[in-house]
Tab-separated table of C-alpha atoms in Angstrom:
chain	number	residue	atom	x	y	z
A	209	MET	CA	0.009	-0.011	0.050
A	210	SER	CA	1.340	3.333	-1.007
A	211	GLN	CA	2.485	5.593	2.004
A	212	HIS	CA	0.183	8.388	0.625
A	213	THR	CA	-3.005	6.086	0.374
A	214	LYS	CA	-5.426	7.150	3.128
A	215	VAL	CA	-7.478	4.471	4.883
A	216	ALA	CA	-11.130	5.861	6.045
A	217	PRO	CA	-11.298	5.041	10.125
A	218	PRO	CA	-14.210	3.160	11.095
A	219	THR	CA	-17.340	5.153	11.579
A	220	GLY	CA	-19.306	2.326	13.579
A	221	LEU	CA	-21.891	2.547	10.415
A	222	GLU	CA	-20.609	-0.504	8.716
A	223	GLU	CA	-23.017	-2.775	10.543
A	224	THR	CA	-26.177	-0.755	10.534
A	225	ASP	CA	-27.146	-1.998	6.887
A	226	SER	CA	-26.492	-5.497	7.296
A	227	VAL	CA	-28.533	-7.693	4.987
A	228	THR	CA	-29.639	-10.731	6.868
A	229	LEU	CA	-30.536	-13.916	5.352
A	230	THR	CA	-34.181	-13.541	6.386
A	231	ARG	CA	-34.291	-10.049	4.764
A	232	PHE	CA	-32.595	-11.626	1.617
A	233	VAL	CA	-35.166	-14.206	1.332
A	234	LEU	CA	-37.985	-11.493	1.933
A	235	HIS	CA	-36.659	-9.468	-0.843
A	236	GLU	CA	-36.411	-12.130	-3.127
A	237	GLN	CA	-39.981	-13.414	-2.422
A	238	ARG	CA	-41.197	-9.980	-3.389
A	239	LYS	CA	-39.871	-10.721	-6.925
A	240	HIS	CA	-42.679	-13.372	-7.217
A	241	PRO	CA	-45.949	-11.518	-6.504
A	242	GLU	CA	-47.688	-14.819	-6.738
A	243	SER	CA	-45.710	-16.237	-3.588
A	244	GLN	CA	-47.476	-16.795	-0.542
A	245	GLY	CA	-44.438	-17.079	1.676
A	246	ASP	CA	-44.256	-20.458	2.243
A	247	LEU	CA	-40.675	-21.163	0.896
A	248	THR	CA	-39.350	-18.187	3.025
A	249	LEU	CA	-40.740	-19.713	6.502
A	250	LEU	CA	-39.484	-23.007	5.455
A	251	LEU	CA	-36.050	-21.525	4.995
A	252	THR	CA	-36.429	-19.617	8.364
A	253	SER	CA	-37.016	-23.057	9.905
A	254	VAL	CA	-33.714	-24.482	8.091
A	255	GLN	CA	-31.596	-21.763	9.275
A	256	LEU	CA	-32.843	-21.864	12.717
A	257	ALA	CA	-32.074	-25.930	12.460
A	258	CYS	CA	-28.536	-24.748	11.183
A	259	LYS	CA	-27.965	-22.178	14.221
A	260	VAL	CA	-29.098	-24.950	16.865
A	261	THR	CA	-26.677	-27.518	15.139
A	262	ASP	CA	-23.784	-24.874	14.876
A	263	SER	CA	-24.348	-24.251	18.743
A	264	CYS	CA	-24.182	-28.162	19.515
A	265	VAL	CA	-21.136	-28.352	17.615
A	266	ARG	CA	-19.449	-25.388	19.329
A	267	LYS	CA	-20.079	-26.911	22.773
A	268	ALA	CA	-19.903	-30.536	21.946
A	269	GLY	CA	-16.307	-31.324	24.109
A	270	ILE	CA	-17.802	-29.384	27.081
A	271	ALA	CA	-21.184	-30.956	26.917
A	272	LYS	CA	-19.793	-34.571	26.298
A	273	LEU	CA	-21.372	-34.722	22.682
A	274	TYR	CA	-18.366	-36.308	21.129
A	275	GLY	CA	-18.329	-40.023	20.482
A	276	LEU	CA	-20.490	-42.564	19.083
A	277	ALA	CA	-24.335	-42.881	19.633
A	278	GLY	CA	-24.400	-46.698	19.289
A	279	GLY	CA	-26.250	-47.069	15.970
A	280	GLY	CA	-25.681	-46.842	12.209
A	281	ASN	CA	-27.220	-44.605	9.437
A	282	VAL	CA	-28.289	-45.913	6.052
A	283	SER	CA	-24.949	-45.290	4.714
A	284	GLY	CA	-23.575	-48.035	7.012
A	285	ASP	CA	-21.472	-45.355	9.030
A	286	LEU	CA	-21.748	-45.473	12.599
A	287	GLN	CA	-23.803	-42.661	14.015
A	288	GLN	CA	-22.172	-40.182	16.304
A	289	LYS	CA	-24.121	-38.281	19.055
A	290	LEU	CA	-24.333	-35.163	16.918
A	291	ASP	CA	-25.716	-37.021	13.900
A	292	VAL	CA	-28.699	-37.988	16.212
A	293	ILE	CA	-28.947	-34.588	17.548
A	294	SER	CA	-28.712	-32.514	14.387
A	295	ASN	CA	-31.121	-34.862	12.659
A	296	GLU	CA	-33.727	-34.563	15.336
A	297	THR	CA	-33.090	-30.843	15.160
A	298	PHE	CA	-33.753	-30.731	11.350
A	299	LYS	CA	-36.839	-32.776	11.627
A	300	VAL	CA	-38.403	-30.771	14.454
A	301	ASN	CA	-37.733	-27.323	13.294
A	302	ILE	CA	-38.465	-28.233	9.635
A	303	GLU	CA	-41.729	-29.961	10.419
A	304	SER	CA	-43.151	-26.958	12.511
A	305	SER	CA	-42.903	-24.666	9.741
A	306	GLN	CA	-46.037	-26.712	8.411
A	307	LYS	CA	-44.676	-26.197	4.935
A	308	VAL	CA	-43.499	-29.622	4.090
A	309	ALA	CA	-44.968	-32.866	3.405
A	310	VAL	CA	-42.089	-35.145	3.115
A	311	MET	CA	-38.393	-35.159	4.577
A	312	VAL	CA	-35.664	-37.273	3.677
A	313	SER	CA	-32.943	-37.911	5.997
A	314	GLU	CA	-29.314	-39.489	5.661
A	315	GLU	CA	-29.970	-40.660	9.116
A	316	GLU	CA	-33.449	-42.125	8.320
A	317	GLU	CA	-34.013	-45.544	6.243
A	318	LEU	CA	-37.609	-44.226	5.000
A	319	PRO	CA	-38.893	-41.040	3.959
A	320	ILE	CA	-40.640	-39.120	7.045
A	321	VAL	CA	-44.323	-38.170	6.092
A	322	VAL	CA	-45.789	-35.194	7.642
A	323	GLU	CA	-49.171	-35.187	9.244
A	324	LYS	CA	-51.750	-33.868	7.194
A	325	HIS	CA	-52.838	-31.101	9.431
A	326	ASN	CA	-49.029	-29.715	9.470
A	327	ARG	CA	-48.502	-30.260	5.694
A	328	GLY	CA	-47.147	-27.950	3.010
A	329	LYS	CA	-46.268	-28.284	-0.650
A	330	TYR	CA	-42.785	-28.964	-0.510
A	331	GLY	CA	-40.505	-31.670	0.257
A	332	ILE	CA	-36.909	-31.394	1.618
A	333	ALA	CA	-33.833	-33.969	1.767
A	334	PHE	CA	-31.192	-33.281	3.878
A	335	ASP	CA	-27.851	-34.604	5.279
A	336	PRO	CA	-28.136	-32.999	8.822
A	337	LEU	CA	-24.341	-33.434	9.600
A	338	ASP	CA	-22.032	-33.939	6.694
A	339	GLY	CA	-18.394	-35.172	7.693
A	340	SER	CA	-19.410	-36.305	11.084
A	341	SER	CA	-16.548	-38.738	11.089
A	342	ASN	CA	-14.441	-35.732	11.515
A	343	ILE	CA	-16.266	-34.423	14.619
A	344	ASP	CA	-14.057	-35.429	17.359
A	345	SER	CA	-10.969	-34.072	15.743
A	346	ASN	CA	-12.646	-30.446	15.285
A	347	VAL	CA	-12.616	-30.768	11.529
A	348	THR	CA	-15.031	-28.504	9.539
A	349	ILE	CA	-18.363	-30.184	9.174
A	350	GLY	CA	-21.511	-28.988	7.667
A	351	SER	CA	-25.380	-29.557	6.817
A	352	ILE	CA	-26.526	-29.952	3.133
A	353	PHE	CA	-30.235	-29.642	1.952
A	354	SER	CA	-32.358	-29.535	-1.102
A	355	ILE	CA	-35.951	-28.209	-1.581
A	356	PHE	CA	-38.598	-29.662	-3.959
A	357	HIS	CA	-42.056	-28.634	-4.957
A	358	LEU	CA	-44.322	-31.906	-4.537
A	359	PRO	CA	-46.744	-32.586	-7.470
A	360	ASP	CA	-49.479	-33.579	-5.057
A	361	ALA	CA	-48.851	-33.165	-1.367
A	362	GLU	CA	-52.376	-34.102	-0.451
A	363	ASP	CA	-52.127	-37.524	-2.074
A	364	ILE	CA	-49.302	-38.680	0.019
A	365	HIS	CA	-50.669	-41.629	2.179
A	366	THR	CA	-47.721	-44.088	2.535
A	367	THR	CA	-43.714	-43.614	2.512
A	368	ASP	CA	-43.812	-45.287	-1.098
A	369	ASP	CA	-45.907	-42.000	-2.238
A	370	ALA	CA	-43.700	-39.631	-0.477
A	371	ALA	CA	-40.519	-41.330	-2.051
A	372	ARG	CA	-42.409	-41.029	-5.438
A	373	GLN	CA	-43.009	-37.334	-5.153
A	374	ILE	CA	-39.595	-36.215	-3.821
A	375	MET	CA	-37.586	-38.551	-6.117
A	376	GLN	CA	-36.916	-35.734	-8.676
A	377	PRO	CA	-33.867	-34.721	-10.827
A	378	GLY	CA	-31.931	-31.795	-9.475
A	379	ARG	CA	-32.988	-29.716	-12.362
A	380	LYS	CA	-36.316	-29.256	-10.414
A	381	ILE	CA	-34.718	-28.169	-7.354
A	382	VAL	CA	-36.612	-24.851	-5.971
A	383	ALA	CA	-33.663	-24.012	-3.417
A	384	ALA	CA	-30.436	-25.818	-2.222
A	385	GLY	CA	-27.861	-24.819	0.490
A	386	TYR	CA	-25.203	-25.757	2.732
A	387	ALA	CA	-24.211	-24.810	6.302
A	388	MET	CA	-20.572	-25.008	7.139
A	389	TYR	CA	-19.370	-25.336	10.911
A	390	GLY	CA	-15.787	-24.138	10.767
A	391	SER	CA	-13.697	-21.177	12.267
A	392	ALA	CA	-16.722	-19.252	11.195
A	393	THR	CA	-20.599	-20.299	10.326
A	394	ASN	CA	-21.465	-19.946	6.792
A	395	LEU	CA	-24.647	-20.531	4.909
A	396	VAL	CA	-24.590	-20.733	1.378
A	397	LEU	CA	-27.708	-20.695	-0.714
A	398	SER	CA	-29.269	-20.490	-4.304
A	399	PHE	CA	-32.578	-20.142	-5.239
A	400	GLY	CA	-31.734	-20.816	-8.986
A	401	ASN	CA	-30.737	-17.155	-9.742
A	402	GLY	CA	-27.114	-17.232	-8.626
A	403	VAL	CA	-25.570	-18.229	-5.226
A	404	HIS	CA	-25.248	-16.134	-2.247
A	405	GLY	CA	-23.100	-16.749	1.009
A	406	PHE	CA	-24.065	-15.535	4.569
A	407	THR	CA	-21.800	-15.609	7.745
A	408	LEU	CA	-23.408	-16.230	11.364
A	409	ASP	CA	-22.762	-13.030	13.337
A	410	PRO	CA	-22.844	-14.295	16.744
A	411	SER	CA	-23.346	-10.913	18.349
A	412	LEU	CA	-26.683	-10.598	16.245
A	413	GLY	CA	-27.625	-14.275	15.963
A	414	GLU	CA	-28.257	-13.791	12.210
A	415	PHE	CA	-26.637	-14.971	9.043
A	416	VAL	CA	-25.580	-11.746	7.341
A	417	LEU	CA	-24.725	-11.561	3.478
A	418	THR	CA	-21.022	-11.553	3.280
A	419	HIS	CA	-20.527	-13.191	-0.347
A	420	PRO	CA	-23.127	-12.067	-2.688
A	421	ASN	CA	-23.188	-13.516	-6.093
A	422	ILE	CA	-20.429	-16.310	-5.557
A	423	ARG	CA	-19.008	-17.069	-9.052
A	424	ILE	CA	-16.460	-19.809	-9.390
A	425	PRO	CA	-13.364	-19.315	-11.452
A	426	ARG	CA	-13.386	-20.938	-15.165
A	427	ARG	CA	-10.307	-22.934	-14.412
A	428	GLY	CA	-8.633	-23.657	-10.948
A	429	LYS	CA	-5.286	-24.776	-9.696
A	430	ILE	CA	-6.620	-27.170	-7.053
A	431	TYR	CA	-7.767	-30.682	-6.959
A	432	SER	CA	-9.567	-32.477	-4.120
A	433	VAL	CA	-9.742	-36.094	-3.795
A	434	ASN	CA	-8.815	-39.248	-1.476
A	435	GLU	CA	-6.097	-40.675	-3.282
A	436	GLY	CA	-5.992	-43.377	-0.836
A	437	ASN	CA	-8.424	-45.173	-3.049
A	438	CYS	CA	-6.651	-44.669	-6.277
A	439	LYS	CA	-5.761	-48.434	-6.456
A	440	ASN	CA	-9.555	-49.140	-7.115
A	441	TRP	CA	-10.193	-46.220	-9.507
A	442	ASP	CA	-11.236	-46.525	-13.000
A	443	LYS	CA	-8.447	-46.029	-15.736
A	444	SER	CA	-9.934	-42.726	-16.910
A	445	VAL	CA	-9.833	-41.211	-13.515
A	446	ALA	CA	-6.546	-42.320	-12.695
A	447	GLN	CA	-5.347	-40.960	-15.845
A	448	TYR	CA	-6.950	-37.552	-15.117
A	449	ILE	CA	-5.398	-37.388	-11.595
A	450	HIS	CA	-2.136	-38.252	-13.347
A	451	SER	CA	-2.483	-35.356	-15.724
A	452	LEU	CA	-2.994	-32.778	-13.116
A	453	LYS	CA	0.042	-33.742	-11.175
A	454	PHE	CA	2.145	-34.263	-13.999
A	455	PRO	CA	1.183	-31.783	-16.796
A	456	SER	CA	2.841	-31.511	-20.281
A	457	GLU	CA	6.016	-29.012	-20.399
A	458	GLY	CA	5.395	-25.279	-19.320
A	459	LYS	CA	2.217	-26.005	-17.383
A	460	SER	CA	2.386	-25.735	-13.464
A	461	PRO	CA	0.957	-29.005	-11.570
A	462	TYR	CA	-2.314	-28.279	-9.404
A	463	SER	CA	-2.177	-28.609	-5.770
A	464	LEU	CA	-3.786	-31.334	-3.729
A	465	ARG	CA	-6.292	-30.117	-1.070
A	466	TYR	CA	-8.652	-32.688	0.790
A	467	ILE	CA	-10.365	-32.464	4.216
A	468	GLY	CA	-12.571	-35.453	4.049
A	469	SER	CA	-15.637	-33.317	4.549
A	470	MET	CA	-17.687	-32.768	1.604
A	471	VAL	CA	-19.053	-29.552	2.785
A	472	ALA	CA	-15.584	-28.027	3.522
A	473	ASP	CA	-13.913	-29.432	0.268
A	474	VAL	CA	-16.604	-27.949	-1.924
A	475	HIS	CA	-16.818	-24.683	-0.437
A	476	ARG	CA	-13.059	-24.194	-0.912
A	477	THR	CA	-13.468	-25.390	-4.572
A	478	LEU	CA	-16.524	-23.000	-4.828
A	479	LEU	CA	-14.286	-20.088	-3.742
A	480	TYR	CA	-11.049	-20.741	-5.205
A	481	GLY	CA	-11.961	-22.799	-8.542
A	482	GLY	CA	-10.570	-26.252	-9.238
A	483	ILE	CA	-12.318	-29.785	-8.940
A	484	PHE	CA	-13.780	-31.701	-6.196
A	485	CYS	CA	-13.880	-35.487	-7.041
A	486	TYR	CA	-15.401	-38.487	-5.353
A	487	PRO	CA	-15.505	-40.972	-8.112
A	488	ALA	CA	-16.871	-44.594	-8.419
A	489	ASP	CA	-14.432	-47.497	-7.765
A	490	LYS	CA	-14.348	-51.173	-7.378
A	491	LYS	CA	-15.716	-50.853	-3.766
A	492	ASN	CA	-18.354	-48.330	-4.646
A	493	PRO	CA	-19.260	-49.162	-8.236
A	494	ASN	CA	-22.175	-46.596	-8.094
A	495	GLY	CA	-20.279	-44.077	-6.300
A	496	LYS	CA	-20.429	-43.416	-2.368
A	497	LEU	CA	-22.004	-39.765	-2.095
A	498	ARG	CA	-26.115	-39.797	-1.943
A	499	LEU	CA	-27.819	-38.134	-4.762
A	500	LEU	CA	-30.819	-36.363	-3.105
A	501	TYR	CA	-29.078	-34.744	-0.445
A	502	GLU	CA	-25.434	-34.427	-1.241
A	503	GLY	CA	-24.822	-34.589	-4.993
A	504	ALA	CA	-27.822	-32.843	-6.469
A	505	PRO	CA	-27.982	-29.800	-3.919
A	506	MET	CA	-23.923	-29.223	-4.482
A	507	ALA	CA	-24.261	-29.453	-8.054
A	508	PHE	CA	-27.300	-27.064	-8.254
A	509	ILE	CA	-25.165	-24.715	-6.301
A	510	MET	CA	-21.947	-25.070	-8.380
A	511	GLU	CA	-23.768	-24.759	-11.803
A	512	GLN	CA	-25.465	-21.465	-10.461
A	513	ALA	CA	-21.970	-20.294	-9.605
A	514	GLY	CA	-20.927	-21.001	-13.178
A	515	GLY	CA	-19.205	-24.388	-12.568
A	516	LYS	CA	-20.212	-27.873	-13.463
A	517	ALA	CA	-20.999	-31.257	-11.845
A	518	SER	CA	-20.768	-34.481	-13.608
A	519	THR	CA	-20.552	-38.202	-12.870
A	520	GLY	CA	-18.013	-38.480	-15.448
A	521	THR	CA	-20.365	-39.083	-18.367
A	522	GLU	CA	-23.665	-37.374	-17.248
A	523	ASN	CA	-24.740	-34.101	-15.691
A	524	ILE	CA	-25.723	-34.865	-12.064
A	525	LEU	CA	-28.842	-32.360	-12.317
A	526	ASP	CA	-30.041	-34.493	-15.003
A	527	ILE	CA	-30.316	-37.936	-13.049
A	528	GLN	CA	-33.589	-39.047	-12.278
A	529	PRO	CA	-33.489	-40.800	-9.036
A	530	HIS	CA	-34.635	-44.167	-8.413
A	531	SER	CA	-34.308	-44.676	-4.408
A	532	ILE	CA	-34.351	-41.666	-1.945
A	533	HIS	CA	-30.737	-42.959	-0.838
A	534	GLN	CA	-29.189	-43.496	-4.368
A	535	ARG	CA	-25.513	-43.057	-4.552
A	536	THR	CA	-23.425	-41.318	-7.420
A	537	PRO	CA	-20.065	-40.549	-8.606
A	538	VAL	CA	-19.297	-36.912	-8.183
A	539	PHE	CA	-16.946	-34.466	-9.927
A	540	MET	CA	-17.913	-30.625	-9.523
A	541	GLY	CA	-15.830	-27.508	-9.664
A	542	SER	CA	-14.758	-24.990	-12.300
A	543	TYR	CA	-16.379	-25.623	-15.635
A	544	GLU	CA	-13.079	-26.225	-17.631
A	545	ASP	CA	-11.581	-28.528	-15.142
A	546	VAL	CA	-15.024	-30.758	-15.348
A	547	CYS	CA	-14.845	-30.799	-19.145
A	548	ASP	CA	-11.483	-31.866	-19.043
A	549	LEU	CA	-12.264	-34.890	-16.727
A	550	GLU	CA	-15.405	-35.759	-18.814
A	551	SER	CA	-13.116	-35.715	-21.888
A	552	PHE	CA	-10.883	-38.477	-20.143
A	553	CYS	CA	-13.889	-40.381	-19.184
A	554	LYS	CA	-15.141	-40.353	-22.962
A	555	SER	CA	-11.766	-41.460	-24.474
A	556	THR	CA	-11.271	-44.430	-22.260
A	557	SER	CA	-15.160	-45.602	-22.542
């Protein structure tokens, strides 16, 4: 900075016009005169669930919330105590909004059908605590959700009815987002017209707009993948990762950054560019990440930010789910990086 550059002193007015998440959502609602405010109320319940989950994560060590709960989830992972707490938190708060008819959670084998007197027209799928295996080591974790408009919420009588109505391709997502519980608590959200990031201000107890209109770089310099699984990868994925590490003469190799928490790895990719990879392999031929509440909402956000998300051969948002816990391979990030990956998949298919 030049010695002649003058920096304006803080006036104390910087915080007087903070755009909170509630204010932002209400502003978006006014763009649609036909709107009845149902989505606004639903998102208010989602952000409250994220705040409660964040509070539990922050005091987990003191309140003895670390460790296993003693059961398992539908992924076969051992449930942590915070998995159970966050799942109940999301279910109770979202149902209380009276704006959903169906909820799908990673922690529940079957869809949750809301009683008729409490129903709305939406369905929501969520991973209440992504990356929970990292809880005890204080690594960044998060929550992911996708919201769908249901064709006929009143005609849902069984869990099969609920599953059929919420199993929609990502293109039909109404809103998607994720919360990240790290050095700060962030909530990143998209309604299908861009991506916006909010940060929880502890002094206000409100999410405040800090990252308006997030755009991912067209190409990045970082790749994110668990290379411990490389011996089980398809040839195309192995060749692509090798090309990033050993590029042609004159090009710089990509840097590897991998946390092991999808929310944290995708958030970094969204801000800095590059590619996040969780490919199918010999152990998980259909991939490991879940489509409805991990792959699709993150793909929706990534595409809205100018990026791309693919299975290697198909856009993730175009997949028609056939089960609520369906798995999918995931490659997402900068548009050109994902296109490069797809070209490797096509050339070896």
